[in-house]
Amino acid sequence: MKTIKQLIATKLCEGIAALGAPTTPDVADLVAMLEYPPDEAMGDLALPCFKLSRTLRRAPVQIAVALCEALNGLEVIERAEAVNGYLNITVARSYLVDNVLSGILAAGEHYGAGNEGQGKTVVLDYSSPNVAKPFHIGHLGTTVIGHSLKKLHEFAGYKCVGINYLGDWGTQFGKLIVAYKKWGSREMIEEGGIDKLVELYVMINNAISGNEEKGIQADPALGDAARAEFRKLEEGDEENLALWRWFIDISLAEYEKTYKQLGITFDSYKGESFYTDKMPAEVQKLRDKGLLKIDDGASIVDLQPYGMPPCLILKRDGSTLYPTRDIAAAVYRKNEYKFDKAIYVTSAGQSLHFAQWFKVVELMGYDWHDQLVHVPYGTVSINGAKLATRTGNVVLLKDLFRAAIDEVSRIMAEKNPDLAGKEEIAEAVGVGAIVFYYLSGSRIKDINFVMEDALNFDGNTGPYVQYTYARTCSVLRRAEALDGQQAALAITAPDEATLLKVLAKFPEKVSAAIAEYEPSVITRYILDVCAAFNRFYHNCQIIGATDPAVRATRVAITRATNVVLGNAFPLICLKTMEQI
Ligand code: ARG
């Protein structure tokens, strides 16, 4: 189904061709030029013709008049007017009913899905926590932005591979093994799970570096012991390998709980450890190409010509580093998945790291270097110290979710005590509130969590939009109980038309969210849909309408809203519930 903008742009192109200019814009250019006027009185779409005056070598006013004529008779529009170099277009109500509304209902769960990704593969690297270190709110961004981007790409027809690149290798395991042998026991970890592991990890770090506040003296010998244990692990020591695997299993089991709450699954859990034996070949390639320089014993790639500090490949002792592993992983993924795009979602703090190793991949001569995309996001902070955990100043993701779920349970017990399946609903609403709040703003902006705002049922929040979805379900349930009289659909109220025009925008919002790697485009769009639906709901009688044609039209519009929200929610990791 072509969008309204595309239909109009196609016709405008014909009009432009008739003007006989040497170069002319194409349909996509015109789609991009069409704007939504701030005020509906100016029409539904506007073309600022000054944008064309250079290419067409004509005054904007002249262009507006000529194109106004060209649109004559186009089914999708009711009228076009040339006003001061603007072409103002009003969409035909009949088109909204005969094409938009029926198109949404016919497409159902596919409405809004593009096909731009057909035959293409995208690999997404996201969440990727560091095992045995806390899974904290800093990981919320990579986890939900990453999964949203995956859902968006899938929706547009891409084949997607979601990779959880676990931080499952490194000296932290040496530390953990020392701590476990010194203070831990099997029963203790079996009982306490990941919390105990993190506790041991914090203890050993304090012991190695000292902690003045807690009156702990630094003990460097423990640092040596940790390095020795890690070396044993690298050399394949059975006991240490078994401990390492066990620590990972325990951590994964815990992450899975959080992923389940978010409805997230991964296609691969190949973490950093998987690439150990894949790095030497890339290091050799760097050497062969003459890219490696020795600097104070370490091997680096000089990036000064590109305005960046050097990329570290090997430490003085020959051990590999974070960039080395990322390079090997990218090569492996290219061979394994033949991706057209590889997306990495991390905090903006890692932007330089990605810029550096992307450059190194380019210098190595891999022609797919420009298919690597880093998607950064801002920092997260939280109001109030209430959520602080015993690990000190970090807030664990699961504690944030727990707090939201508890608060929703409390509100629901007041508002709707008899609701069936309360616990499941409280979880979906609580977690959804956090996700929605998080994904409301542009990803790059820093965000401060205010729990009351995120959970406000009357604000622009997750609970509000989930409630609106449930409201459409309830209208549709009541509609089903009525006898299904056939009636010709027609628009009779302005709020019906306004809502349909918002629903018509869904496909272009999906494309924009993908093009900008920006799930918040969908979050904000969902708010637009909910605002338009609730206005329609309050101003127009739906089930109560006496005229069967009016009622049938309004029920159909409600169904279309239900389809759009139902398709949009999963794109931002939000669950749909028929009742709240
Ligand atoms: N484990 C890393 C961290 O928590 C994130 C990994 C991001 N992905 C990558 N390919 N480097 O900081």
CSV table of N, CA and C and ligand atoms in Angstrom, one decimal, residues 125 128-130 139 165 167 272 322 326 333 344 346 350 353-354, ligand 1:
chain,number,residue,atom,x,y,z
A,125,ASP,N,24.3,-6.2,18.0
A,125,ASP,CA,25.1,-6.6,19.2
A,125,ASP,C,24.5,-5.7,20.3
A,128,SER,N,24.7,-7.3,26.2
A,128,SER,CA,26.1,-7.7,26.4
A,128,SER,C,26.7,-7.3,27.8
A,129,PRO,N,26.0,-7.7,28.9
A,129,PRO,CA,26.6,-7.4,30.2
A,129,PRO,C,27.9,-8.1,30.5
A,130,ASN,N,28.6,-7.6,31.5
A,130,ASN,CA,29.9,-8.2,31.9
A,130,ASN,C,29.5,-9.2,33.0
A,139,HIS,N,22.8,-0.6,31.7
A,139,HIS,CA,22.5,-1.6,30.6
A,139,HIS,C,21.1,-1.5,30.1
A,165,TYR,N,26.7,-10.3,23.3
A,165,TYR,CA,28.2,-10.4,23.3
A,165,TYR,C,28.6,-10.3,24.8
A,167,GLY,N,30.3,-10.2,28.2
A,167,GLY,CA,31.7,-10.0,28.7
A,167,GLY,C,32.0,-11.2,29.6
A,272,GLU,N,32.7,-12.7,24.6
A,272,GLU,CA,34.1,-12.4,24.3
A,272,GLU,C,35.0,-13.6,24.3
A,322,TYR,N,40.2,-5.1,24.3
A,322,TYR,CA,38.8,-5.0,23.9
A,322,TYR,C,38.7,-4.7,22.3
A,326,ASP,N,36.9,-7.1,19.3
A,326,ASP,CA,35.8,-6.6,18.5
A,326,ASP,C,36.1,-6.8,17.0
A,333,ARG,N,31.6,-12.6,12.3
A,333,ARG,CA,30.2,-12.4,12.0
A,333,ARG,C,29.9,-12.1,10.5
A,344,TYR,N,25.9,-1.9,16.6
A,344,TYR,CA,26.3,-2.1,18.0
A,344,TYR,C,25.7,-1.0,18.8
A,346,THR,N,25.7,0.8,22.4
A,346,THR,CA,26.4,1.0,23.7
A,346,THR,C,26.3,2.4,24.1
A,350,GLN,N,31.5,4.8,24.8
A,350,GLN,CA,32.3,3.9,24.0
A,350,GLN,C,32.4,4.4,22.6
A,353,HIS,N,36.0,4.2,21.1
A,353,HIS,CA,36.4,2.8,20.9
A,353,HIS,C,35.8,2.3,19.5
A,354,PHE,N,34.6,2.6,19.3
A,354,PHE,CA,34.0,2.1,18.0
A,354,PHE,C,34.6,2.8,16.8
B,1,ARG,N1,30.4,-5.8,27.6
B,1,ARG,C1,30.6,-4.4,27.3
B,1,ARG,C2,30.2,-3.5,28.4
B,1,ARG,O1,29.4,-3.9,29.3
B,1,ARG,C3,29.7,-4.0,26.1
B,1,ARG,C4,30.0,-4.7,24.8
B,1,ARG,C5,29.5,-4.0,23.6
B,1,ARG,N2,29.7,-4.7,22.4
B,1,ARG,C6,30.8,-4.8,21.7
B,1,ARG,N3,30.9,-5.5,20.6
B,1,ARG,N4,31.9,-4.1,22.1
B,1,ARG,O2,30.7,-2.4,28.5
